[in-house]
């Protein structure tokens, strides 16, 4: 990643944690993980978080269950216990050491009902709590009834190894795909997870990782929805067609819409074309959403009912559409909610 790209992304993390920083001096931006970490508990039942009372509890058997929430019991979940609603930090042991993630249990979670999972990966220099603030996804989790997971990257400036991006994780070739697999093992051991409805999204470096997971963990990730992140690995050979929904601004100053060969970033068009080819899509792109600066086009007639959708934000910056604005990195669209749109997309694409 370029010097400027690193500094502005470090500032994004600082902004979301209410810390002042300079966009021109990376040394002036405190690392996003400099604050004391939250209390860590082992995976499993834990005290409810302070925000658990902010949402009304849904009865798992109520006919008025929110759209998209699970309604079928799972025999593989026999003996699992109830979990308090809200956020808890889980620790996951990997061959490279312990890793953590914030796991959000929705109100009305039923330990006997197979429940979808959304993995939401923060950007370079970010953190789980900052991704939570940026994407505003907690409300979607509570309403729709999916388990929401915000994993933590590694390094003094936290990052993910997504190939071309980013930081020490990529430089050291850290096995973040392996970490995600172990994290899913832990979730499935402790929660009643619907293994056919595990989805991945992320912002920037986290979006790059979502792309990589679609390539290398397609046997466990049903669909992906990267935001401001393109393909960062040279070879992508998923074991099955992977539905993809990508969001990207045309004025992104960090991950350019037209690509940056000097740092190994392909264009958005090339990234989408790659998925269209892998998924065997035969149909021409059709406009499936148009509102203000946001336009989505979808390639259909794909193998195994996959589809590839690109949502372009005209004049959009390195931002999460419909999320918390961050003017330093450009315009944040209010004409589409990436969080709402991707959940609608995910609901159509179980494995």
Coordinates of C-alpha atoms in Angstrom, one line a residue:
X1 CA 0.0 0.0 0.0
X2 CA 1.2 3.5 -0.8
X3 CA 2.5 5.9 1.9
X4 CA -0.6 8.1 1.4
X5 CA -3.0 5.2 1.4
X6 CA -1.5 3.9 4.7
X7 CA -1.7 7.2 6.4
X8 CA -5.3 8.0 5.5
X9 CA -6.5 4.5 6.4
X10 CA -4.7 4.8 9.8
X11 CA -6.6 8.1 10.2
X12 CA -9.9 6.4 9.5
X13 CA -9.3 4.1 12.4
X14 CA -8.4 7.0 14.6
X15 CA -11.4 9.0 13.5
X16 CA -13.8 6.2 14.4
X17 CA -12.3 5.9 17.8
X18 CA -12.6 9.7 18.3
X19 CA -8.8 10.3 18.2
X20 CA -7.4 13.2 16.3
X21 CA -4.8 12.5 13.5
X22 CA -3.1 14.0 10.5
X23 CA -3.8 12.7 7.0
X24 CA -0.2 13.6 6.0
X25 CA 1.8 12.1 8.8
X26 CA 1.4 8.4 9.6
X27 CA 3.5 8.9 12.7
X28 CA 1.0 11.3 14.1
X29 CA -1.9 8.8 13.9
X30 CA -2.1 6.5 17.0
X31 CA -2.4 2.9 16.1
X32 CA -5.9 1.6 16.1
X33 CA -5.1 -1.0 18.6
X34 CA -3.3 1.2 21.0
X35 CA -6.2 1.4 23.4
X36 CA -6.4 -1.4 26.1
X37 CA -8.2 -4.4 24.6
X38 CA -11.7 -5.4 26.0
X39 CA -11.9 -8.1 28.5
X40 CA -11.5 -11.4 26.8
X41 CA -13.5 -14.5 27.5
X42 CA -13.3 -17.9 26.0
X43 CA -15.9 -18.8 23.4
X44 CA -19.2 -19.8 24.9
X45 CA -21.8 -18.3 27.2
X46 CA -20.9 -14.9 28.6
X47 CA -22.6 -12.0 30.4
X48 CA -24.7 -9.8 28.1
X49 CA -23.2 -6.7 26.8
X50 CA -24.4 -3.3 27.9
X51 CA -26.3 -2.7 24.6
X52 CA -28.2 -5.9 24.9
X53 CA -31.2 -4.2 26.4
X54 CA -31.5 -1.7 23.5
X55 CA -33.5 -4.1 21.3
X56 CA -36.7 -5.9 22.1
X57 CA -36.4 -9.6 22.4
X58 CA -37.9 -11.7 19.6
X59 CA -39.5 -15.0 20.4
X60 CA -37.7 -17.6 18.2
X61 CA -41.0 -19.4 17.6
X62 CA -43.0 -16.3 16.9
X63 CA -44.8 -16.2 13.6
X64 CA -43.8 -12.5 13.3
X65 CA -40.1 -13.4 13.1
X66 CA -38.1 -10.8 11.0
X67 CA -37.6 -11.7 7.3
X68 CA -34.6 -13.8 6.7
X69 CA -34.2 -15.1 10.2
X70 CA -33.9 -18.9 10.6
X71 CA -37.0 -21.0 11.2
X72 CA -35.8 -24.6 11.1
X73 CA -34.4 -26.6 14.0
X74 CA -31.1 -28.4 13.5
X75 CA -30.4 -31.8 14.9
X76 CA -26.7 -31.0 14.9
X77 CA -27.4 -28.4 17.6
X78 CA -28.6 -30.8 20.2
X79 CA -27.5 -29.9 23.7
X80 CA -26.4 -26.4 22.9
X81 CA -27.3 -23.7 25.5
X82 CA -28.9 -20.3 25.2
X83 CA -26.7 -17.3 24.7
X84 CA -27.3 -13.8 26.0
X85 CA -28.0 -11.1 23.3
X86 CA -25.3 -8.6 22.6
X87 CA -21.6 -8.4 22.1
X88 CA -18.9 -10.7 23.6
X89 CA -15.2 -10.9 22.8
X90 CA -14.2 -14.5 21.9
X91 CA -10.7 -15.9 21.9
X92 CA -9.7 -18.4 19.2
X93 CA -6.5 -20.4 19.4
X94 CA -4.6 -20.8 16.1
X95 CA -1.2 -22.2 15.2
X96 CA 0.1 -18.6 15.1
X97 CA -1.3 -17.7 18.5
X98 CA -4.5 -16.5 20.0
X99 CA -6.8 -14.4 17.9
X100 CA -10.0 -12.5 18.9
X101 CA -13.4 -11.5 17.4
X102 CA -16.4 -9.7 18.7
X103 CA -19.4 -12.0 18.3
X104 CA -22.9 -10.4 18.4
X105 CA -25.8 -12.7 19.3
X106 CA -29.2 -11.3 18.1
X107 CA -32.2 -11.1 20.3
X108 CA -34.3 -14.2 20.1
X109 CA -31.3 -16.5 19.2
X110 CA -32.5 -20.1 19.6
X111 CA -29.8 -22.7 20.3
X112 CA -31.9 -25.3 18.6
X113 CA -32.4 -23.3 15.4
X114 CA -29.8 -23.1 12.6
X115 CA -28.8 -19.4 12.4
X116 CA -26.9 -17.6 9.6
X117 CA -23.6 -15.9 10.3
X118 CA -22.1 -12.7 8.7
X119 CA -18.4 -12.1 9.1
X120 CA -17.5 -8.4 8.8
X121 CA -13.8 -7.6 8.5
X122 CA -12.4 -4.1 9.4
X123 CA -10.0 -2.1 7.1
X124 CA -6.3 -1.5 7.4
X125 CA -5.6 0.2 10.7
X126 CA -9.1 -0.5 12.0
X127 CA -10.7 -2.7 14.7
X128 CA -13.9 -4.6 15.3
X129 CA -15.5 -1.7 17.2
X130 CA -14.6 0.7 14.5
X131 CA -16.0 -1.6 11.8
X132 CA -19.2 -1.8 14.0
X133 CA -19.4 2.0 14.1
X134 CA -18.6 2.4 10.4
X135 CA -21.1 -0.1 8.9
X136 CA -24.0 0.2 11.4
X137 CA -24.6 -3.5 10.9
X138 CA -25.7 -4.2 14.5
X139 CA -29.3 -3.1 13.9
X140 CA -29.5 -5.4 10.8
X141 CA -28.3 -8.4 12.9
X142 CA -30.8 -7.7 15.6
X143 CA -33.7 -7.3 13.2
X144 CA -32.9 -10.1 10.8
X145 CA -31.7 -12.6 13.4
X146 CA -28.2 -13.4 12.1
X147 CA -25.0 -13.9 14.2
X148 CA -22.6 -11.0 13.4
X149 CA -18.9 -11.5 13.8
X150 CA -16.2 -8.7 13.8
X151 CA -12.8 -10.4 13.7
X152 CA -9.6 -8.6 14.8
X153 CA -6.6 -8.3 12.5
X154 CA -3.0 -8.4 13.6
X155 CA -0.1 -6.1 13.9
X156 CA 0.6 -2.7 15.5
X157 CA -1.5 -1.3 12.7
X158 CA -4.0 -4.1 12.4
X159 CA -4.3 -5.7 9.0
X160 CA -5.3 -8.8 7.0
X161 CA -3.3 -10.9 4.6
X162 CA -5.4 -10.5 1.4
X163 CA -2.5 -10.8 -1.0
X164 CA -1.7 -7.4 -2.5
X165 CA -3.1 -5.8 0.6
X166 CA -2.1 -5.0 3.4
X167 CA 0.5 -4.2 6.1
X168 CA 2.5 -6.7 8.1
X169 CA -0.1 -9.5 7.7
X170 CA 0.5 -9.5 4.0
X171 CA 4.2 -8.9 4.3
X172 CA 4.6 -11.9 6.6
X173 CA 2.2 -14.1 4.6
X174 CA 0.0 -14.7 7.7
X175 CA -2.5 -17.4 7.2
X176 CA -5.7 -15.3 7.7
X177 CA -7.7 -17.8 5.7
X178 CA -6.8 -20.5 8.2
X179 CA -7.7 -18.2 11.0
X180 CA -11.2 -17.7 9.5
X181 CA -11.6 -21.4 9.1
X182 CA -10.7 -21.9 12.8
X183 CA -13.0 -19.1 13.8
X184 CA -15.9 -20.9 11.9
X185 CA -15.0 -24.2 13.7
X186 CA -15.3 -22.4 17.0
X187 CA -18.6 -20.7 16.1
X188 CA -20.1 -24.0 14.9
X189 CA -18.9 -25.7 18.1
X190 CA -20.5 -23.1 20.4
X191 CA -23.5 -21.9 18.4
X192 CA -26.3 -23.4 16.3
X193 CA -24.8 -22.2 13.0
X194 CA -26.4 -22.7 9.6
X195 CA -23.3 -23.8 7.7
X196 CA -25.0 -23.2 4.4
X197 CA -25.5 -19.5 5.3
X198 CA -22.2 -18.1 6.3
X199 CA -21.4 -14.9 4.5
X200 CA -18.4 -12.5 4.4
X201 CA -18.0 -8.8 3.9
X202 CA -15.5 -6.2 4.8
X203 CA -14.2 -2.7 4.2
X204 CA -11.0 -1.9 2.2
X205 CA -8.4 -4.4 3.4
X206 CA -11.3 -6.3 4.9
X207 CA -13.0 -6.2 1.5
X208 CA -9.8 -7.6 -0.1
X209 CA -10.0 -10.4 2.5
X210 CA -13.6 -11.2 1.6
X211 CA -12.5 -11.5 -2.0
X212 CA -9.8 -14.0 -1.0
X213 CA -12.2 -16.0 1.2
X214 CA -14.5 -16.3 -1.8
X215 CA -11.6 -17.9 -3.7
X216 CA -10.0 -20.0 -1.0
X217 CA -12.8 -20.8 1.5
X218 CA -15.7 -21.2 -0.9
X219 CA -16.7 -24.6 0.7
X220 CA -17.7 -22.6 3.8
X221 CA -18.5 -19.1 2.6
X222 CA -21.8 -19.0 0.8
X223 CA -21.5 -15.5 -0.7
X224 CA -19.3 -12.3 -0.3
X225 CA -20.0 -8.6 -0.4
X226 CA -16.7 -6.6 -0.5
X227 CA -16.8 -2.8 0.0
X228 CA -13.9 -0.7 -1.4
X229 CA -11.8 -3.8 -1.8
X230 CA -10.8 -5.6 -5.1
X231 CA -9.1 -8.9 -5.8
X232 CA -5.6 -9.0 -4.2
X233 CA -4.4 -12.5 -5.2
X234 CA -3.2 -13.6 -8.6
X235 CA -5.0 -16.9 -8.8
X236 CA -8.6 -17.5 -7.7
X237 CA -10.0 -21.1 -8.1
X238 CA -13.1 -21.5 -5.9
X239 CA -14.5 -25.0 -5.5
X240 CA -18.0 -23.7 -6.4
X241 CA -19.6 -20.7 -8.0
X242 CA -19.6 -17.9 -5.5
X243 CA -22.3 -15.2 -5.5
X244 CA -20.6 -11.7 -5.2
X245 CA -22.0 -8.2 -4.5
X246 CA -19.3 -5.5 -4.6
X247 CA -19.6 -1.8 -3.7
X248 CA -17.1 0.7 -4.9
X249 CA -16.9 4.5 -5.4
X250 CA -15.6 6.0 -8.6
X251 CA -13.5 8.6 -6.7
X252 CA -12.0 6.2 -4.2
X253 CA -8.6 7.8 -3.4
X254 CA -7.1 4.7 -1.7
X255 CA -8.3 1.7 -3.9
X256 CA -8.8 3.4 -7.2
X257 CA -11.9 2.3 -9.2
X258 CA -9.7 1.9 -12.3
X259 CA -7.0 0.0 -10.4
X260 CA -3.4 0.8 -9.6
X261 CA -0.9 -1.7 -11.2
X262 CA 2.0 -0.2 -9.3
X263 CA 0.7 -1.6 -6.1
X264 CA -1.0 -4.7 -7.5
X265 CA -4.6 -3.5 -7.4
X266 CA -6.7 -4.5 -10.4
X267 CA -9.6 -2.4 -11.5
X268 CA -13.1 -3.0 -10.3
X269 CA -14.1 -3.9 -13.8
X270 CA -11.4 -6.6 -14.0
X271 CA -12.3 -7.9 -10.5
X272 CA -16.0 -8.2 -11.5
X273 CA -15.1 -9.8 -14.9
X274 CA -13.1 -12.4 -13.1
X275 CA -16.1 -13.4 -10.9
X276 CA -18.4 -13.4 -13.9
X277 CA -16.1 -15.8 -15.7
X278 CA -15.6 -18.1 -12.6
X279 CA -19.4 -18.2 -11.9
X280 CA -20.1 -19.1 -15.6
X281 CA -22.5 -16.1 -16.0
X282 CA -24.0 -16.0 -19.5
X283 CA -26.4 -13.2 -19.3
X284 CA -25.7 -9.5 -20.0
X285 CA -25.5 -7.1 -17.1
X286 CA -28.9 -5.5 -16.2
X287 CA -29.5 -2.6 -14.0
X288 CA -31.1 -3.8 -10.7
X289 CA -30.9 -0.6 -8.7
X290 CA -30.6 3.1 -9.5
X291 CA -31.0 5.9 -7.0
X292 CA -29.1 9.1 -7.0
X293 CA -25.3 8.4 -7.1
X294 CA -25.8 4.6 -6.6
X295 CA -26.3 2.2 -9.5
X296 CA -26.2 -1.6 -9.3
X297 CA -25.8 -3.9 -12.3
X298 CA -26.3 -7.7 -12.0
X299 CA -24.9 -10.5 -14.2
X300 CA -27.3 -13.4 -14.1
X301 CA -27.8 -16.8 -15.8
X302 CA -24.8 -18.1 -13.8
X303 CA -23.9 -21.6 -12.8
X304 CA -25.7 -23.0 -9.7
X305 CA -27.9 -19.9 -9.5
X306 CA -25.0 -17.7 -8.5
X307 CA -25.0 -14.0 -9.5
X308 CA -22.5 -11.2 -9.6
X309 CA -23.7 -7.6 -8.7
X310 CA -21.6 -4.4 -8.8
X311 CA -22.9 -1.3 -7.1
X312 CA -21.0 1.7 -8.3
X313 CA -21.2 5.0 -6.4
X314 CA -20.6 7.9 -8.8
X315 CA -18.2 10.2 -7.0
X316 CA -18.1 7.9 -4.0
X317 CA -14.9 7.8 -1.9
X318 CA -13.2 5.1 0.2
X319 CA -16.3 4.8 2.3
X320 CA -19.2 2.5 3.3
X321 CA -22.4 3.5 1.4
X322 CA -25.1 4.3 3.9
X323 CA -22.6 4.1 6.8
X324 CA -20.8 6.6 9.0
X325 CA -19.4 9.4 6.8
X326 CA -15.6 10.0 6.8
X327 CA -15.0 13.1 4.7
X328 CA -11.2 12.7 4.6
X329 CA -11.7 9.7 2.3
X330 CA -14.4 11.1 0.1
X331 CA -18.1 11.1 -0.3
X332 CA -20.3 8.6 1.6
X333 CA -23.5 7.8 -0.4
X334 CA -26.8 8.1 1.3
X335 CA -28.6 6.8 -1.8
X336 CA -28.0 3.1 -0.9
X337 CA -27.3 1.2 2.3
X338 CA -24.6 -1.4 1.6
X339 CA -25.5 -3.1 4.8
X340 CA -29.2 -3.5 3.9
X341 CA -28.5 -4.4 0.3
X342 CA -26.0 -7.1 1.0
X343 CA -28.2 -8.7 3.6
X344 CA -31.0 -8.9 1.0
X345 CA -28.4 -10.4 -1.4
X346 CA -27.1 -12.9 1.1
X347 CA -30.6 -14.2 1.9
X348 CA -30.9 -15.3 -1.8
X349 CA -27.7 -17.3 -1.8
X350 CA -27.4 -20.1 0.7
X351 CA -25.1 -23.0 -0.4

